XYZ file of C-alpha atoms in Angstrom:
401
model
C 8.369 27.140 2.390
C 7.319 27.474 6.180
C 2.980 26.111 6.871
C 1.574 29.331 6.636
C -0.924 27.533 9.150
C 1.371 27.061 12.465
C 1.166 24.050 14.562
C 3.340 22.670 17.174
C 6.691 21.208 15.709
C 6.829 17.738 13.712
C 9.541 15.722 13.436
C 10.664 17.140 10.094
C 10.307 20.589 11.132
C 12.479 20.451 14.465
C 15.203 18.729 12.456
C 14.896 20.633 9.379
C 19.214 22.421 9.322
C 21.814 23.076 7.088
C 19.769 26.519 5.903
C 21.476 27.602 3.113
C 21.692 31.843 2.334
C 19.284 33.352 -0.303
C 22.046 32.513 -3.139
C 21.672 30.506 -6.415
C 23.283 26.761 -6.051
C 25.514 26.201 -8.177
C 25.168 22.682 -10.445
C 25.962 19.867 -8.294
C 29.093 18.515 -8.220
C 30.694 15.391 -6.731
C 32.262 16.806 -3.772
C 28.356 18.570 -3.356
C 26.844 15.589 -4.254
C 28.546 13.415 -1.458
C 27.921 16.254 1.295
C 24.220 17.213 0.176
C 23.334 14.743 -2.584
C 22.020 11.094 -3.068
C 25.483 9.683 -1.902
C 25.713 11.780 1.803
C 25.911 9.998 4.959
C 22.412 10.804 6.228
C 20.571 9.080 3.507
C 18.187 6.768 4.354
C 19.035 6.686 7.859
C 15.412 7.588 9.544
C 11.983 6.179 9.423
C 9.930 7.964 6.694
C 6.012 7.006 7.853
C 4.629 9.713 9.510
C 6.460 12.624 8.728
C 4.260 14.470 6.648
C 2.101 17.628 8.620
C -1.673 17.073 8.935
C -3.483 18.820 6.060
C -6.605 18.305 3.560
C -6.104 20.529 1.278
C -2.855 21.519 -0.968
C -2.424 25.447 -2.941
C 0.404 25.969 -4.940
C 0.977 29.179 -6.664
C 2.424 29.546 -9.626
C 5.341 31.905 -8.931
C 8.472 32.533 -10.681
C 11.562 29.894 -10.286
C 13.246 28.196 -7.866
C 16.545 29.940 -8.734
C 13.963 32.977 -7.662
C 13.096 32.327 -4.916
C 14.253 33.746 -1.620
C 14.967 30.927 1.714
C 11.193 32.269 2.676
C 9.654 33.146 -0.115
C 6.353 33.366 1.604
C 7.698 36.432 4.204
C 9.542 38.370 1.337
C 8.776 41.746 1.187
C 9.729 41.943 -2.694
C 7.210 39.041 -3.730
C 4.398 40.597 -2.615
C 1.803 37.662 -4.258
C 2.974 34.838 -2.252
C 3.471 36.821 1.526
C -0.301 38.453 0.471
C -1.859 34.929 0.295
C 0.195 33.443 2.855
C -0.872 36.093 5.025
C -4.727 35.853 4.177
C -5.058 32.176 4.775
C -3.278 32.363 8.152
C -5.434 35.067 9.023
C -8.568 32.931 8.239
C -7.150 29.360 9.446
C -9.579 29.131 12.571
C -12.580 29.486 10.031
C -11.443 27.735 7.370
C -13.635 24.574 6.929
C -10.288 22.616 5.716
C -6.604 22.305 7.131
C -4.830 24.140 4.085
C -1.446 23.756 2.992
C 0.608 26.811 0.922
C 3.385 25.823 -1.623
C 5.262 27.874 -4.358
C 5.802 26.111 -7.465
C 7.199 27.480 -10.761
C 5.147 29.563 -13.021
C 6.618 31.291 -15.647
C 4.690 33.330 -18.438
C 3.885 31.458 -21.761
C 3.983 28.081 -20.382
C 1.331 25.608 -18.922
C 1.671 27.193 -14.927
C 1.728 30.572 -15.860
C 2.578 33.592 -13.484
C -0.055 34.060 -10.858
C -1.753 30.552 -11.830
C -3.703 28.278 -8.633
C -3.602 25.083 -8.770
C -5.890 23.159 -5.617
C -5.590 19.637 -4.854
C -7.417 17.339 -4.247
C -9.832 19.536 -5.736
C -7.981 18.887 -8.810
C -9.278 22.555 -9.994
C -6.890 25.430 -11.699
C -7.407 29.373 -11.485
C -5.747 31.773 -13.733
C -3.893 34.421 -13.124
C -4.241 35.860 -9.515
C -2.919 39.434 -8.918
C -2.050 40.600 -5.196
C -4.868 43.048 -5.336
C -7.764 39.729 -5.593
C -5.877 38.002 -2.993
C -8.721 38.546 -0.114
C -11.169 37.831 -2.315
C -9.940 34.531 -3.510
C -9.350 33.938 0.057
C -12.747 34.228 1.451
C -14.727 32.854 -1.736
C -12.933 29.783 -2.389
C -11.058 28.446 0.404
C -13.599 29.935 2.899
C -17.046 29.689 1.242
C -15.988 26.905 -0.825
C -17.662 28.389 -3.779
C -16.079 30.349 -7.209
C -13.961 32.835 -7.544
C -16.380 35.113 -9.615
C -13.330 37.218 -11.258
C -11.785 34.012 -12.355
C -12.941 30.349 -14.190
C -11.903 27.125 -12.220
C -10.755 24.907 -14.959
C -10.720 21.395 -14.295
C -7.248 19.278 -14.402
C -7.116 15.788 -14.877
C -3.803 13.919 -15.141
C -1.057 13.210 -12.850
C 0.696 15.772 -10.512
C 4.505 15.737 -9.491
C 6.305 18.555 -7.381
C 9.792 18.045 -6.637
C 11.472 20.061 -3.489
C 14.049 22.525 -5.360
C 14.239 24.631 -2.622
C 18.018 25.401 -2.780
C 18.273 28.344 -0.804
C 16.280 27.443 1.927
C 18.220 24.144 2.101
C 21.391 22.759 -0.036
C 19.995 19.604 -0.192
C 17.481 19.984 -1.284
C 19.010 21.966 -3.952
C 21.083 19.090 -4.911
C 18.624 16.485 -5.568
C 15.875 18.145 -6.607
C 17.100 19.248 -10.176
C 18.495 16.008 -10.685
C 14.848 14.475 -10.183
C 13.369 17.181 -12.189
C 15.306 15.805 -15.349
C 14.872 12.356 -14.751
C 11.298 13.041 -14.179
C 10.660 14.057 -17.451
C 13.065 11.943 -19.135
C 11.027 9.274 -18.000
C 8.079 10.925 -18.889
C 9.036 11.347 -22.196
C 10.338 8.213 -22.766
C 7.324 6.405 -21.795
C 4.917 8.864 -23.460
C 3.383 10.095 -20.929
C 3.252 13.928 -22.331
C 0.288 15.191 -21.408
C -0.887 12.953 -18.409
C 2.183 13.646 -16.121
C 2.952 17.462 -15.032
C 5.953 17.799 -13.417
C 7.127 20.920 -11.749
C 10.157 22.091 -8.897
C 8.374 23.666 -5.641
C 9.703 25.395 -2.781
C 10.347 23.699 0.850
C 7.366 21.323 1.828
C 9.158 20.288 5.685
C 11.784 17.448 6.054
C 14.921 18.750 4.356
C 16.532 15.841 5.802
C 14.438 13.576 3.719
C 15.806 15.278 0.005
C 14.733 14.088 -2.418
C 11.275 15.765 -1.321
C 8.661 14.444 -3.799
C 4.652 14.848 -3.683
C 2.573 12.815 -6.313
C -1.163 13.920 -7.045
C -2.482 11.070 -8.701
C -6.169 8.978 -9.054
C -5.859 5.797 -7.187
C -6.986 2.492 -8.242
C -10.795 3.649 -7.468
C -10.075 7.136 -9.302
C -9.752 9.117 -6.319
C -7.437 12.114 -5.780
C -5.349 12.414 -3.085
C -1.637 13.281 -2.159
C 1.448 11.498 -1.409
C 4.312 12.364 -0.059
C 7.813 10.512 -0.760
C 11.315 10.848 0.834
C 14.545 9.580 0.073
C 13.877 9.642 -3.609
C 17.103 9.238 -6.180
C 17.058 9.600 -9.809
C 16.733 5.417 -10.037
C 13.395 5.939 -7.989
C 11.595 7.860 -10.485
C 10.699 5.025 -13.121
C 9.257 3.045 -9.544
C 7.231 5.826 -8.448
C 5.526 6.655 -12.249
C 5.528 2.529 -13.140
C 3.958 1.341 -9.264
C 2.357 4.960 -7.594
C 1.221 6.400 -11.188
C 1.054 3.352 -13.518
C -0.819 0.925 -10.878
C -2.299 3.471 -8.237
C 0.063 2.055 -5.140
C 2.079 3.541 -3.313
C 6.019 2.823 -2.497
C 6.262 1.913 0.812
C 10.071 2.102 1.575
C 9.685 5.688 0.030
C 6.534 6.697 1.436
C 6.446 10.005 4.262
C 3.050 10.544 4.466
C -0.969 11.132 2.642
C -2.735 14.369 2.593
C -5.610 14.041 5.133
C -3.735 11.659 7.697
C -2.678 12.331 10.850
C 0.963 11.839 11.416
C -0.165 8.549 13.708
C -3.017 7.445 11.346
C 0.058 7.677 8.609
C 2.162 5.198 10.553
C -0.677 2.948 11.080
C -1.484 2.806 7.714
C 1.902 1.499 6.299
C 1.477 -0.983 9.562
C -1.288 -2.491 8.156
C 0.124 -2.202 4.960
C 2.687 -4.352 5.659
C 0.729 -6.746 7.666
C -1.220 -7.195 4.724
C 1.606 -7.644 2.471
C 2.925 -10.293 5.104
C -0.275 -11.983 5.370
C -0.532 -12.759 1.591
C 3.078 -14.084 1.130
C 2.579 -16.180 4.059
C -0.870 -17.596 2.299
C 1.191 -18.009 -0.770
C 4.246 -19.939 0.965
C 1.404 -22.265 2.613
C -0.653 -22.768 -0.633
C 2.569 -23.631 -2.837
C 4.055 -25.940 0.267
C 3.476 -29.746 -0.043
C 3.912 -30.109 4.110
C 0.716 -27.201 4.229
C -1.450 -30.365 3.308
C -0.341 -32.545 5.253
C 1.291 -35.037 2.509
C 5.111 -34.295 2.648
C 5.144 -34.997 -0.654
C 3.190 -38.388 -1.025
C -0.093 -38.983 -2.059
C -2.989 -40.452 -0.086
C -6.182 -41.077 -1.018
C -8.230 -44.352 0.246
C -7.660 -47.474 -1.962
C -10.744 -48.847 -3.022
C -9.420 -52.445 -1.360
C -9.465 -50.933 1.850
C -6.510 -48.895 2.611
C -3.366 -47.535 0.680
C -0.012 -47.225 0.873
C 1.812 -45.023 -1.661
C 4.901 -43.781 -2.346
C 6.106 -40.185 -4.363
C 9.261 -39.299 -5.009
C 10.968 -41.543 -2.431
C 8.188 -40.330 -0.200
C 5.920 -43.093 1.589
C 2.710 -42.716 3.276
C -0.126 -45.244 4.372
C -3.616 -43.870 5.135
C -5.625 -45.532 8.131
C -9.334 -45.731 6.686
C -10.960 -46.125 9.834
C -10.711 -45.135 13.918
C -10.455 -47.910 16.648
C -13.335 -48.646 18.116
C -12.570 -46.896 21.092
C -11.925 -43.699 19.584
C -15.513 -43.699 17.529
C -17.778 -41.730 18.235
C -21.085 -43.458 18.015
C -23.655 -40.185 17.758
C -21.795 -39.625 14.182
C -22.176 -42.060 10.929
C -19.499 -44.489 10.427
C -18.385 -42.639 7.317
C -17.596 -39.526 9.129
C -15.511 -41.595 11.559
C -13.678 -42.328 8.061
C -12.853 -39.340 7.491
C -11.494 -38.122 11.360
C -9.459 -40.999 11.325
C -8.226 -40.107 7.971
C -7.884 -36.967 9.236
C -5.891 -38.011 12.590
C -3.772 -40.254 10.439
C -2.518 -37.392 8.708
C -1.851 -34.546 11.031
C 0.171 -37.297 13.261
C 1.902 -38.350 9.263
C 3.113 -34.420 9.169
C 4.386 -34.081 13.277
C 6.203 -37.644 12.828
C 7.526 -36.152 9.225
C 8.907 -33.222 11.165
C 10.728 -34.784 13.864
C 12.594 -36.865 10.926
C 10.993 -40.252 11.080
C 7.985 -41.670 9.543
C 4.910 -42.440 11.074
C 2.967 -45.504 9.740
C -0.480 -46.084 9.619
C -1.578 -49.101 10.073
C -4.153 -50.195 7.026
C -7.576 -51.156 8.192
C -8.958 -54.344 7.003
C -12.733 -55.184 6.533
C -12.823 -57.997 9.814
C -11.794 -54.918 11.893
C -15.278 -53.531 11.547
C -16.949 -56.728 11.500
C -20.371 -56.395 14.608
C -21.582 -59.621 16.228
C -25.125 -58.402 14.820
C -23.104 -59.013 11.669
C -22.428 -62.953 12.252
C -25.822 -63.379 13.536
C -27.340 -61.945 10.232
C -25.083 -63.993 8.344
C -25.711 -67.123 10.155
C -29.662 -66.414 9.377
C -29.243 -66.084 5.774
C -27.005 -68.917 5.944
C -29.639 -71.104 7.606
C -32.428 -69.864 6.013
C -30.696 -70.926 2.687
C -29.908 -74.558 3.959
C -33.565 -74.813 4.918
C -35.304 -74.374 1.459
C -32.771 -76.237 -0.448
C -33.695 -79.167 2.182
C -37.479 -79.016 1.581
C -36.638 -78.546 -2.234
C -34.750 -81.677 -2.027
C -37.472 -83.820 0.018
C -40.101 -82.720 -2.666
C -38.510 -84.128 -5.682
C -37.926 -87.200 -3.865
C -41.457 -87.589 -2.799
C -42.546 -86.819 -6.382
């Protein structure tokens, strides 16, 4: 159904065409299938990020079936429920403290969503039964005042959400795919066991026919918070994804993903930006940390021989290690075991560039004369001396004794 709150025309809405009359669609067929199903041309084609309308809050009203339900439900004069509260929160949209969103979902008597039922996200709250003649008052005391309906009881929902686009005669495709996704919705739901903590209901047009299969999840994220998200694109094969990754895990599918409650249609595009960035980021840190050439070995091992240098070899792979700068390229301010390690350092960054260009570079080993100081002889030469000296005198006293 048409945004009971206007704005100026989104993507979806300006190409939203092939309108279908206010008939029932007949099952789909293969010939239907191919023009208006998950096989037509058009599938897939576009760029889903960003498509969604800004909004912060979502109504649906429980209201009869899609098979029901004229192309604009919201304006027929014969369903006077849905026009009354359409018209009521249009008439109120400048003072309403929150961008609201209207949708029709099914609500049937005897079941769960009965006729008349509320359901406000991401409020996550439920009222019962609202006639046409409370309308106003719902209106101004809970989506104006933000406080409680007195006639009625907010009940509290917990669980997960799912409304599929079933919209058939506002737009064939939509009629096509969304009953297909309705009963592999709760196949899967069934089949998993997940009676009970996944709803999932048909609802009328939500903007983007092109996009069918329309799908918005309500779901707690990984922190427990509420919001909405908005898929396109979505085929029967889709729906174990979106309630294993979106439902299961609390993240979203990106290839699938239109839009989030509460985003501008830039801040949505921007967010599956960085989302990918992100993603990209991580692999990249992966690929580094499980890549031999990321450290510099190619392979080989190197670590500083005890002897004073190393050469080893892995897998075919041979590197030698240079323990210690030339003298020339020392700096002097530092402690001659840091120079150890920028030479070691050196050694191995020019090891990976020569490794790249396909040839080897060899370090040369270092060799304990190549750090030998003058001060070092003269020291030497001391103790040396020093030595001879008192073994003479010891000498000269047992022969004088």
């Amino acid at each position: 159904m048409a945004d009971p709150s206007p704005s100026p025309p989104t993507a979806a809405s300006a190409s939203d065409a092939l309108l279908a009359p206010d008939a029932t669609l007949p099952a789909a067929a293969p010939d239907l299938d191919k023009e208006f199903g998950f096989q037509r041309a058009e599938l897939g084609k576009e760029k889903l990020a960003g498509t969604v309308g800004f909004h912060e809050r979502h109504v649906f009203l429980c209201y009869k079936g899609p098979e029901e339900w004229p192309s604009h439900v919201e304006a027929s004069e014969s369903d006077h429920l849905p026009r009354l509260l359409a018209a009521a929160i249009k008439a109120r949209k400048p003072n309403l403290k929150k961008s609201t969103k209207l949708t029709i979902c099914e609500g049937e008597d005897g079941t769960e969503s009965s006729l008349g039922d509320v359901l406000i996200f991401p409020d996550m709250i439920r009222y019962r039964e609202l006639t046409h003649l409370d309308v106003d008052n719902f209106v101004e005391e809970v989506l104006l005042k933000d406080t409680e309906w007195l006639p009625g009881s907010p009940e509290a929902i917990k669980g997960s959400y799912v409304f599929v686009c079933c919209h058939g005669s506002r737009d064939k495709r939509c009629g096509v795919c969304g009953p297909a996704l309705i009963t592999r919705f709760k196949e899967e739901i069934e089949g998993q066991g997940l009676d009970g903590q996944v709803a999932v209901s048909a609802c009328s047009h939500v903007g983007g026919h092109k996009y069918a299969g329309n799908v918005i999840i309500f779901s707690p994220d990984a922190k427990g918070e509420v919001t909405g998200h908005w898929y396109g694109y979505v085929a029967p094969d889709d729906v174990p994804v979106l309630l294993r990754q979106h439902i299961g895990q609390g993240e979203i599918v990106g290839h699938l993903w239109r839009g989030q409650l509460g985003l501008s249609e830039e801040q949505q595009k921007k967010a599956l930006e960085l989302r990918h960035a992100t993603n990209g980021l991580t692999e990249e840190k992966s690929s580094a940390k499980e890549s031999p050439e990321a450290n510099g070995t190619n392979g080989a091992a190197c670590n500083p021989a005890p002897a004073g240098g190393c050469c080893q070899g892995n897998g075919g792979g041979l590197t030698c290690c240079q323990n210690d700068l030339p003298e020339a390229k020392q700096d002097k301010s530092i402690p001659a075991e840091q120079n150890h390690k920028s030479s070691t350092t050196e050694c191995d960054k020019e090891n990976v560039a020569a490794t790249k260009k396909g040839r080897m570079k060899i370090c040369r080993a270092s060799t304990w004369f190549e750090t030998w100081d003058r001060s070092d002889t003269y020291t030497t030469l001391a103790v040396v001396a020093s030595a001879a000296t008192v073994f003479a005198a010891f000498r000269c006293y047992k022969a004088m004794n």
